[in-house]
Amino acid sequence: MAIEREKKYFVDETLAKNLIKSSLAKLGVIQWYLEKCPIKTDRECRVRYTVDEHGNEKWIVAFKSDLREDFTRIEEEHEISPANELFGELSKSPVVVKIRYFLLFKPAEVVLDEFLEIDKPYRVNIKYMAEIETEDEFEKYESVFNLRKDMSIEEFKTFTNKNIAVISQIKPEKLIEKVKQIVNSEQ
């Protein structure tokens, strides 16, 4: 279990394009939100699939607490191996699909998420969102990356991936293929 401290930022198209050009790495990310977790069936969870530019894939299940007023929350993660039964659950669960661009790894993690269109619009209208996760002062990184429109606690809650996600008719395997193709293509 870890405590994460993060803030999210609205990013317009122009800034997003500039940040993408200067990014250090990109990662394909698909996140499903399940009411009953395959590990602890009495809890809600997030199942995340990621693929990097080298084709390395990872599956993680996570449990997150609600966001606190100081922009922290408790997160517990476990790596899993997906079983066929899981894909049936995923296809019935809300999902977000995005490309994550890493702008900085240390001493803070600074990323830009680009939400990819799927077969239906997300519940919240968003294309780009930046995130800073740090123990340091946020302002230090905000100025470096020109992040000016930080989200309030209420906006942060509205724009969590769980609240953005929708149930897609596209099978999980097809979403995975789509993300792999985008991650492996040149920008």
PDB file of N, CA and C in Angstrom, residues 8 11 14-15 17 26-27 37-38 46 62 69 79 93-94 99 103-104 114-115 140 147 149 157 167 177 181:
ATOM      1  N   LYS A   8      -4.056  17.125 -10.967  1.00  0.00           N
ATOM      2  CA  LYS A   8      -4.377  16.996 -12.391  1.00  0.00           C
ATOM      3  C   LYS A   8      -4.589  18.380 -12.988  1.00  0.00           C
ATOM      4  N   VAL A  11      -5.396  20.557 -20.128  1.00  0.00           N
ATOM      5  CA  VAL A  11      -4.384  20.902 -21.126  1.00  0.00           C
ATOM      6  C   VAL A  11      -5.079  21.098 -22.466  1.00  0.00           C
ATOM      7  N   THR A  14      -2.902  22.848 -28.166  1.00  0.00           N
ATOM      8  CA  THR A  14      -1.591  23.433 -28.510  1.00  0.00           C
ATOM      9  C   THR A  14      -0.525  23.001 -27.511  1.00  0.00           C
ATOM     10  N   LEU A  15      -0.803  23.156 -26.225  1.00  0.00           N
ATOM     11  CA  LEU A  15       0.163  22.743 -25.212  1.00  0.00           C
ATOM     12  C   LEU A  15       0.390  21.236 -25.282  1.00  0.00           C
ATOM     13  N   LYS A  17       0.277  19.187 -27.830  1.00  0.00           N
ATOM     14  CA  LYS A  17       1.165  18.846 -28.966  1.00  0.00           C
ATOM     15  C   LYS A  17       2.620  19.148 -28.618  1.00  0.00           C
ATOM     16  N   LYS A  26       6.305   6.789 -24.131  1.00  0.00           N
ATOM     17  CA  LYS A  26       4.841   6.700 -24.156  1.00  0.00           C
ATOM     18  C   LYS A  26       4.418   5.284 -23.797  1.00  0.00           C
ATOM     19  N   LEU A  27       3.202   5.204 -23.288  1.00  0.00           N
ATOM     20  CA  LEU A  27       2.659   3.957 -22.784  1.00  0.00           C
ATOM     21  C   LEU A  27       1.189   3.881 -23.176  1.00  0.00           C
ATOM     22  N   CYS A  37     -14.137  -7.166  -7.818  1.00  0.00           N
ATOM     23  CA  CYS A  37     -12.773  -7.425  -8.260  1.00  0.00           C
ATOM     24  C   CYS A  37     -12.487  -8.924  -8.378  1.00  0.00           C
ATOM     25  N   PRO A  38     -11.671  -9.328  -9.353  1.00  0.00           N
ATOM     26  CA  PRO A  38     -11.326 -10.746  -9.468  1.00  0.00           C
ATOM     27  C   PRO A  38     -10.453 -11.245  -8.308  1.00  0.00           C
ATOM     28  N   ARG A  46      -9.830  -1.324 -10.066  1.00  0.00           N
ATOM     29  CA  ARG A  46      -9.445  -0.937 -11.415  1.00  0.00           C
ATOM     30  C   ARG A  46      -8.510  -2.014 -11.936  1.00  0.00           C
ATOM     31  N   ALA A  62      -5.863  -2.579  -9.036  1.00  0.00           N
ATOM     32  CA  ALA A  62      -5.611  -1.553  -8.023  1.00  0.00           C
ATOM     33  C   ALA A  62      -6.877  -1.238  -7.245  1.00  0.00           C
ATOM     34  N   GLU A  69      -8.475  16.066   0.886  1.00  0.00           N
ATOM     35  CA  GLU A  69      -8.345  17.506   0.610  1.00  0.00           C
ATOM     36  C   GLU A  69      -6.921  17.935   0.280  1.00  0.00           C
ATOM     37  N   GLU A  79       0.083  -7.113  -9.323  1.00  0.00           N
ATOM     38  CA  GLU A  79       0.215  -7.570 -10.703  1.00  0.00           C
ATOM     39  C   GLU A  79      -0.579  -8.870 -10.846  1.00  0.00           C
ATOM     40  N   SER A  93     -17.643  -3.893 -18.212  1.00  0.00           N
ATOM     41  CA  SER A  93     -17.231  -2.861 -17.252  1.00  0.00           C
ATOM     42  C   SER A  93     -16.845  -1.565 -17.948  1.00  0.00           C
ATOM     43  N   PRO A  94     -17.057  -0.429 -17.294  1.00  0.00           N
ATOM     44  CA  PRO A  94     -16.639   0.855 -17.863  1.00  0.00           C
ATOM     45  C   PRO A  94     -15.131   0.877 -18.106  1.00  0.00           C
ATOM     46  N   ILE A  99      -3.300   7.134 -24.297  1.00  0.00           N
ATOM     47  CA  ILE A  99      -1.861   7.066 -24.442  1.00  0.00           C
ATOM     48  C   ILE A  99      -1.294   7.997 -23.380  1.00  0.00           C
ATOM     49  N   LEU A 103       6.654  12.927 -19.254  1.00  0.00           N
ATOM     50  CA  LEU A 103       7.400  14.165 -19.427  1.00  0.00           C
ATOM     51  C   LEU A 103       8.582  14.222 -18.465  1.00  0.00           C
ATOM     52  N   LEU A 104       8.453  13.540 -17.330  1.00  0.00           N
ATOM     53  CA  LEU A 104       9.512  13.481 -16.326  1.00  0.00           C
ATOM     54  C   LEU A 104       9.259  12.244 -15.473  1.00  0.00           C
ATOM     55  N   GLU A 114      -3.554  11.328 -23.205  1.00  0.00           N
ATOM     56  CA  GLU A 114      -4.380  11.622 -24.378  1.00  0.00           C
ATOM     57  C   GLU A 114      -5.460  10.545 -24.443  1.00  0.00           C
ATOM     58  N   PHE A 115      -6.703  10.932 -24.229  1.00  0.00           N
ATOM     59  CA  PHE A 115      -7.810   9.983 -24.235  1.00  0.00           C
ATOM     60  C   PHE A 115      -8.193   9.650 -25.670  1.00  0.00           C
ATOM     61  N   LYS A 140       6.689  23.931  -8.696  1.00  0.00           N
ATOM     62  CA  LYS A 140       7.996  23.758  -9.329  1.00  0.00           C
ATOM     63  C   LYS A 140       7.847  23.111 -10.719  1.00  0.00           C
ATOM     64  N   LEU A 147       1.961  24.200 -16.992  1.00  0.00           N
ATOM     65  CA  LEU A 147       0.652  23.701 -16.554  1.00  0.00           C
ATOM     66  C   LEU A 147       0.001  24.759 -15.688  1.00  0.00           C
ATOM     67  N   LYS A 149      -3.673  25.358 -15.610  1.00  0.00           N
ATOM     68  CA  LYS A 149      -5.080  25.160 -15.258  1.00  0.00           C
ATOM     69  C   LYS A 149      -5.228  23.930 -14.372  1.00  0.00           C
ATOM     70  N   LYS A 157     -12.184  15.139  -8.716  1.00  0.00           N
ATOM     71  CA  LYS A 157     -13.108  14.015  -8.511  1.00  0.00           C
ATOM     72  C   LYS A 157     -13.955  13.768  -9.760  1.00  0.00           C
ATOM     73  N   ILE A 167     -19.056   2.012 -20.754  1.00  0.00           N
ATOM     74  CA  ILE A 167     -19.069   0.617 -21.194  1.00  0.00           C
ATOM     75  C   ILE A 167     -19.019   0.607 -22.708  1.00  0.00           C
ATOM     76  N   GLU A 177      -5.402  -4.418 -29.062  1.00  0.00           N
ATOM     77  CA  GLU A 177      -4.751  -4.327 -30.381  1.00  0.00           C
ATOM     78  C   GLU A 177      -4.639  -2.881 -30.852  1.00  0.00           C
ATOM     79  N   GLN A 181      -1.057  -0.849 -31.566  1.00  0.00           N
ATOM     80  CA  GLN A 181      -0.738  -0.230 -32.850  1.00  0.00           C
ATOM     81  C   GLN A 181      -0.350   1.236 -32.680  1.00  0.00           C
TER      82      GLN A 181
END
